Short mmCIF file of C-alpha atoms in Angstrom, two decimals:
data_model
loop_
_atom_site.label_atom_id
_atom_site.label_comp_id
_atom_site.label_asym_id
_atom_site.label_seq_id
_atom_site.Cartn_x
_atom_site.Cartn_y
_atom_site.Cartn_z
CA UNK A 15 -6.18 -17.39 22.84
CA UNK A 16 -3.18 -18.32 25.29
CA UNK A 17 -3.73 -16.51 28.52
CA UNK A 18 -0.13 -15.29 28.12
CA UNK A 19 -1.30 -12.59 25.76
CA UNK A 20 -1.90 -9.41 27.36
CA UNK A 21 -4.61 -6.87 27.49
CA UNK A 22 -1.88 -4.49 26.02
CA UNK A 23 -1.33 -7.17 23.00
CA UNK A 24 -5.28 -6.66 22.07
CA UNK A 25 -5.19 -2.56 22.65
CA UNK A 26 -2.20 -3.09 20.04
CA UNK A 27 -3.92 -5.28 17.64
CA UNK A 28 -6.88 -3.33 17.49
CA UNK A 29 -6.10 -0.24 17.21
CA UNK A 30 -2.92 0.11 15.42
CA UNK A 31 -2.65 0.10 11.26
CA UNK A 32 -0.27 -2.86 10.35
CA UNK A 33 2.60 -0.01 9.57
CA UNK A 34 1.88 1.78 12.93
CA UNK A 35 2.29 -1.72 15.01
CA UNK A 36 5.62 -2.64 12.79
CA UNK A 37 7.27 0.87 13.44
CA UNK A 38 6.54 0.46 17.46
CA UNK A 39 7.76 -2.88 17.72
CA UNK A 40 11.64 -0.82 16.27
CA UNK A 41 12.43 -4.43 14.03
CA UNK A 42 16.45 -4.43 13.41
CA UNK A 43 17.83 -5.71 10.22
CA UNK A 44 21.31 -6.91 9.67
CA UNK A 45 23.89 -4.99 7.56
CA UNK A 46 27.90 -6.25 7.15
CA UNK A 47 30.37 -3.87 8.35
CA UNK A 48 33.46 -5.58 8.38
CA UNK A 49 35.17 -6.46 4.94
CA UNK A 50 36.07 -10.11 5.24
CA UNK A 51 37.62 -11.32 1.94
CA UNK A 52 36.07 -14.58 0.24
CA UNK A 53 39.52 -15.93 -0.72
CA UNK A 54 38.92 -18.68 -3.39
CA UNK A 55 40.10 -18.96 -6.93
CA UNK A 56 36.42 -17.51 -7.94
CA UNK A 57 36.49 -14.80 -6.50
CA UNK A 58 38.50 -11.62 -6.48
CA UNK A 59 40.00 -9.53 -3.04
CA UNK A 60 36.97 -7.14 -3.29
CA UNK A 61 34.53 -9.79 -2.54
CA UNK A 62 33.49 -9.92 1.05
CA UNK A 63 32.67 -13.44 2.65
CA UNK A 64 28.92 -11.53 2.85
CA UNK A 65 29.04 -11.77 -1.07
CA UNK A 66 28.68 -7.69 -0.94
CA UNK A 67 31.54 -5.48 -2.40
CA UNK A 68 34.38 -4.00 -0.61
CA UNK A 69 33.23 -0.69 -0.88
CA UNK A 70 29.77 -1.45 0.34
CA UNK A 71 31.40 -2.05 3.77
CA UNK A 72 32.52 0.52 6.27
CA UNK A 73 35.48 -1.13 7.80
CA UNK A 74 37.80 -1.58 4.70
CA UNK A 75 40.22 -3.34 6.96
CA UNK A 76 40.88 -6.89 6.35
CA UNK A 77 39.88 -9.21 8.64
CA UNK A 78 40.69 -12.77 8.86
CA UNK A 79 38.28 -13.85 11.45
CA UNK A 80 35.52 -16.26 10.77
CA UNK A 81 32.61 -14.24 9.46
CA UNK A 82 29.97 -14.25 11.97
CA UNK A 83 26.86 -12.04 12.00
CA UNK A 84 27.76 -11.09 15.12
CA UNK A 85 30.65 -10.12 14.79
CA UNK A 86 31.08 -8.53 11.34
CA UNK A 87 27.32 -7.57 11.29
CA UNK A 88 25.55 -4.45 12.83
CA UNK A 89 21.78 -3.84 13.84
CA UNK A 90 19.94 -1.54 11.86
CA UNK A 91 16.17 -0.50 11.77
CA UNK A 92 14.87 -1.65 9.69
CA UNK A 93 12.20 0.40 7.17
CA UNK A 94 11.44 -2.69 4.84
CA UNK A 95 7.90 -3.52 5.58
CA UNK A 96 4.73 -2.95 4.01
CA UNK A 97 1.97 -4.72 1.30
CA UNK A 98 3.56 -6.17 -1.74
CA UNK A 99 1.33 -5.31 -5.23
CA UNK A 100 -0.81 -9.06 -4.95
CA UNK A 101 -1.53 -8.07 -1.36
CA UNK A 102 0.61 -9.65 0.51
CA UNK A 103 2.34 -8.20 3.62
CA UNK A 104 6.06 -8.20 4.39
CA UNK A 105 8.75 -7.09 6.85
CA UNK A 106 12.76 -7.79 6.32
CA UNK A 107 13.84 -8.36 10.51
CA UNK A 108 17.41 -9.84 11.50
CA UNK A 109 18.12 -13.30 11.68
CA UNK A 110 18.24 -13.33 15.30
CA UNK A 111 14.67 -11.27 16.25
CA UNK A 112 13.42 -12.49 19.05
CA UNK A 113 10.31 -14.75 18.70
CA UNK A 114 8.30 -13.08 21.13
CA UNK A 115 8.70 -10.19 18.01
CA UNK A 116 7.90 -12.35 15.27
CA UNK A 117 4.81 -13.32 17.53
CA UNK A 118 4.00 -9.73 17.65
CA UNK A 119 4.18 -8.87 13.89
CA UNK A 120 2.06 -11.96 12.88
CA UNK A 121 -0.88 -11.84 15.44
CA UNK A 122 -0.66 -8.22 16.07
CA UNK A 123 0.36 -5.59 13.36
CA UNK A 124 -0.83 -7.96 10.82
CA UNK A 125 -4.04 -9.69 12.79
CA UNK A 126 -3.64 -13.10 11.71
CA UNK A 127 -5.69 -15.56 13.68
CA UNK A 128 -3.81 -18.33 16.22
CA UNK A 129 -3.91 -21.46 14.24
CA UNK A 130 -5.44 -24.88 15.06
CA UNK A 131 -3.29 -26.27 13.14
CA UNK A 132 0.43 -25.27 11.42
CA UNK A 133 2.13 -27.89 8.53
CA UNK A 134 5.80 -26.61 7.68
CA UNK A 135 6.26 -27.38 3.77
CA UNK A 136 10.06 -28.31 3.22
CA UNK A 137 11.42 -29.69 0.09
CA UNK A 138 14.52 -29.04 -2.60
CA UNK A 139 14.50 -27.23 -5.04
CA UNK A 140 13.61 -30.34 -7.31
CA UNK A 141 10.33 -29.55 -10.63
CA UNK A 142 7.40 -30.98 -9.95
CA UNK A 143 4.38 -31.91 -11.93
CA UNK A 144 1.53 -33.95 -11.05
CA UNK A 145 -1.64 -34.91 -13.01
CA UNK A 146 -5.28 -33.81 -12.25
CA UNK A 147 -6.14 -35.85 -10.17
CA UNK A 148 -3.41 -35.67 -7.13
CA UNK A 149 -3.30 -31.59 -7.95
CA UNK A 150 -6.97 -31.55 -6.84
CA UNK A 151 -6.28 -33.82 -3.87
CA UNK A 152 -3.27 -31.87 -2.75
CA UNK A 153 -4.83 -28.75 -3.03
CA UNK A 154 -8.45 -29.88 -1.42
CA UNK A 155 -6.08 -31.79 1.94
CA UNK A 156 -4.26 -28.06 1.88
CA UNK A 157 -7.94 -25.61 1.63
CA UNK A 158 -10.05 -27.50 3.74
CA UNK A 159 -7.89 -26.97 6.59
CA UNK A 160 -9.69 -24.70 9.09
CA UNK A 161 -7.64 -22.06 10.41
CA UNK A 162 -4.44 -23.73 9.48
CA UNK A 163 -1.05 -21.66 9.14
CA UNK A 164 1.29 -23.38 6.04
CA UNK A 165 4.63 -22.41 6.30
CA UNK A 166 7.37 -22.95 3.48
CA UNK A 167 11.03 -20.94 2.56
CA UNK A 168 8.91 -19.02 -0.11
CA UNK A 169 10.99 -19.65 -3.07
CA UNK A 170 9.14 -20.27 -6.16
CA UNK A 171 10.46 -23.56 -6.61
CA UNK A 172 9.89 -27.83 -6.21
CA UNK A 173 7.25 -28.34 -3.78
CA UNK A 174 6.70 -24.63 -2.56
CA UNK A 175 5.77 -24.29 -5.97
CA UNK A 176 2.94 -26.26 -5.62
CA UNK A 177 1.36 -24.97 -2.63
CA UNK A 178 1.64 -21.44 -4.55
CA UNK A 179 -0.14 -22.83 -7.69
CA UNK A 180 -2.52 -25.07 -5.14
CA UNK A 181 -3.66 -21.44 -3.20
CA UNK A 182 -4.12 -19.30 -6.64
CA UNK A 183 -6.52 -22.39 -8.45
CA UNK A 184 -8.20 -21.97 -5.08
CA UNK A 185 -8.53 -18.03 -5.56
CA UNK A 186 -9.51 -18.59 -8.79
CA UNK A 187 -12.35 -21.13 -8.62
CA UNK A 188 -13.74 -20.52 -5.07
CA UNK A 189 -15.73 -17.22 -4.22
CA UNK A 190 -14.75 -18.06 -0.16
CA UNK A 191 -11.85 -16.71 1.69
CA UNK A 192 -9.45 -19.28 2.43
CA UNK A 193 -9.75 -20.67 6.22
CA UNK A 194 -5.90 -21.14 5.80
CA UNK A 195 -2.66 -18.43 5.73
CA UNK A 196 0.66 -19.20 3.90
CA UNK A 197 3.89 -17.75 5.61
CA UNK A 198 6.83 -17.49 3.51
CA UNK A 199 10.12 -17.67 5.93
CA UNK A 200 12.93 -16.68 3.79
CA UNK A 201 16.09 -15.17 3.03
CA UNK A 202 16.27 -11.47 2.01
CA UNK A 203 19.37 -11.85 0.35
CA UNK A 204 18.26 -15.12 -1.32
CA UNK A 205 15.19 -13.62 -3.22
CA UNK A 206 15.84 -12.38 -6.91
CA UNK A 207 15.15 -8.45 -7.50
CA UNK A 208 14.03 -8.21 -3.53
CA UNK A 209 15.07 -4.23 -4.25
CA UNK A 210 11.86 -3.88 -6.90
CA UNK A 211 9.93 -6.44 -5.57
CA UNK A 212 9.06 -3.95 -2.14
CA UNK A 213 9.67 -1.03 -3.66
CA UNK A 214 6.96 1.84 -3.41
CA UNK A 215 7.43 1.93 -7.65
CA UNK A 216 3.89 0.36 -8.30
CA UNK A 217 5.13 -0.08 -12.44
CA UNK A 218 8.37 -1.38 -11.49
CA UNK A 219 7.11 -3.57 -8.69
CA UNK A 220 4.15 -4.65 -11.30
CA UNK A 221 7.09 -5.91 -13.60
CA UNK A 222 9.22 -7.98 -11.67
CA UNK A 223 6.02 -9.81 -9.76
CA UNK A 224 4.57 -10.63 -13.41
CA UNK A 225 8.47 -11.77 -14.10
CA UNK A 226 8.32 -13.95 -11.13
CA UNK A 227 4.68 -15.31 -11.95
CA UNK A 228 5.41 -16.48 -15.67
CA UNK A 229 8.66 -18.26 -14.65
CA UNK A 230 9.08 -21.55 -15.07
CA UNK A 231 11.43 -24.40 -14.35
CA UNK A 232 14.07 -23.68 -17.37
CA UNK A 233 13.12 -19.35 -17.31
CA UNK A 234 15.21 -16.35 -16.40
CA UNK A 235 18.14 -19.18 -15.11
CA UNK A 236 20.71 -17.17 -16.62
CA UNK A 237 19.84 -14.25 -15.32
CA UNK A 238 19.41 -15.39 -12.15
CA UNK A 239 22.67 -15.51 -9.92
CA UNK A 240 23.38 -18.31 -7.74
CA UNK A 241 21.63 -18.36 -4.61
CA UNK A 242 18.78 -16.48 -5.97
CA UNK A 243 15.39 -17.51 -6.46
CA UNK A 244 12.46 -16.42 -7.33
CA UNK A 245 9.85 -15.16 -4.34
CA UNK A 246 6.36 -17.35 -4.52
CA UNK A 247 4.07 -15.10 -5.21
CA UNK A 248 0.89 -16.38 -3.84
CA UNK A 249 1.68 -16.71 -0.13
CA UNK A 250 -0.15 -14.23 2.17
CA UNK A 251 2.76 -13.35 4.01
CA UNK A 252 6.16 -13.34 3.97
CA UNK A 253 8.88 -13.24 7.00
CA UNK A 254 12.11 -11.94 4.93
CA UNK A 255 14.96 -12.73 7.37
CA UNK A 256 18.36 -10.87 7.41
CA UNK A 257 21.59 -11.85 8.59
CA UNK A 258 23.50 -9.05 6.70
CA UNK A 259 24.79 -11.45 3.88
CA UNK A 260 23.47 -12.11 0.02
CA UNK A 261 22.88 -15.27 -1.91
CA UNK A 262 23.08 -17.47 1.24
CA UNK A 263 19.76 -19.22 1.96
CA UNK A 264 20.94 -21.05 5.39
CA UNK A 265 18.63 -19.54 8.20
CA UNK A 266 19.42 -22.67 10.55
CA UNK A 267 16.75 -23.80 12.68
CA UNK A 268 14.25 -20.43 12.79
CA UNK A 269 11.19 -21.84 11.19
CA UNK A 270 11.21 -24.56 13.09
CA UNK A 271 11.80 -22.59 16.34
CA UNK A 272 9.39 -20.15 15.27
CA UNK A 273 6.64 -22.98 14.83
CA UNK A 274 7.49 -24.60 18.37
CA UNK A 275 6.82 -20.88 19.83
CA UNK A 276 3.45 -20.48 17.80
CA UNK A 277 2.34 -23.80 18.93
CA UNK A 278 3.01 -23.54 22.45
CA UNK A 279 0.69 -20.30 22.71
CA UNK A 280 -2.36 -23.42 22.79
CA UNK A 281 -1.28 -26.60 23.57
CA UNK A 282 -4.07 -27.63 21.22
CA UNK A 283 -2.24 -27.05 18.06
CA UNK A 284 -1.05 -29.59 15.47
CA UNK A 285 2.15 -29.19 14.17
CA UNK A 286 2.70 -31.04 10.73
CA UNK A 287 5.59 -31.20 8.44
CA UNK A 288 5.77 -31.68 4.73
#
């Protein structure tokens, strides 16, 4: 471990619940405050440039700025973290959290080993299918990674897809725990029925992850809006970043940041992209 990391970091990891570390480390999330009209022939006046209604926003008065988080967004705290129903842990944090935080939430509050080794998994949103044979050599290159970190935007979609259904036939047909963790870095305004998805409602949560789970390349596309998708549901754990808008999936260059930091803690680590 990088000699950087305190004696205070290890007091926290150790003796702090994953909830108790996340509520002292007081992680902001982004909400729109000033109405900003999306003027286009799609939309109507009460549209904000965030994609959120008029009267979701405080400050009904029209401006004609540039929409910037910001300057039409304020901080919150933020109370969306927690286990989702398959296990996995979450936490919804701003757009522009400091590193050093994200550092703190993944090695700390939720006690995930430094990696040897981190592959970023990047792709369209493109179907894939492949036969037998290169499904059990993808997922074989991905599982015998030793304490490898995979990261990917989450969406169940193209090649994230693939890792998702590569790490549940592991689950399924290895008794093991898998040497490797899968970090979904997305958008919480991007992912379809976010709302139920962390809700506390274990039936309703229940239903929308077994909605996400049976969907398939040509499923629930009507229903879902654009610049939706659906959350992968077989990543360990997922990074849900907020920049106060909806349906907008850009998060600029924050993974990639966010691996440089991670990999500078040991100057051993690999860094690998996909």
């Amino acid at each position: 471990m990088s000699k950087s990391r305190s004696f205070t970091d290890h007091q926290l990891r150790d003796e702090l619940s994953p909830r108790g570390a996340i509520e002292q480390l007081n992680i902001l999330r982004r909400v729109c405050h000033k109405f900003t009209p999306k003027r286009d022939k799609h939309n109507k006046d009460d549209i904000c440039i965030c994609e959120r209604r008029k009267e979701e926003h405080e400050d009904y008065e029209e401006s004609e700025d540039r929409w910037t988080m910001t300057y039409h967004t304020r901080e919150v705290i933020s109370s969306d973290f927690g286990t989702l129903s398959h296990g996995g842990m979450y936490v919804r944090l701003a757009l522009d959290t400091p590193l050093e935080k994200v550092e703190k939430i993944l090695l700390d509050a939720w006690k995930i080993h430094q990696p040897l080794f981190i592959a970023t998994i990047v792709g369209g949103a493109k179907y894939f299918k492949m036969n037998d044979k290169l499904e059990t050599n993808f997922i074989n290159g991905i599982v015998d990674i030793i304490n490898a970190w995979l990261l990917s935007s989450g969406y169940n979609i193209g090649i994230v897809q693939l890792v998702g259904h590569a790490i549940h036939k592991f689950k399924l047909t290895n008794s093991k725990k898998a040497s490797f963790t899968a970090i979904a870095v997305c958008k919480w305004g991007c992912i379809k029925d976010v709302e139920t998805i962390t809700s506390q409602d274990d039936q309703e949560t229940q239903k929308a992850t077994t909605n996400v789970q049976n969907s398939s390349k040509n499923d629930e596309l009507g229903e879902r809006q654009r610049g939706q998708w659906d959350l992968e549901m077989n990543h360990s754990h997922y990074l849900m970043l907020d920049d106060g808008s909806i349906r907008n999936y850009e998060i600029g260059d924050y993974r990639t940041r966010l691996v440089t930091h991670m990999a500078r803690l040991n100057k051993e680590h690999d860094i690998f992209g996909m």
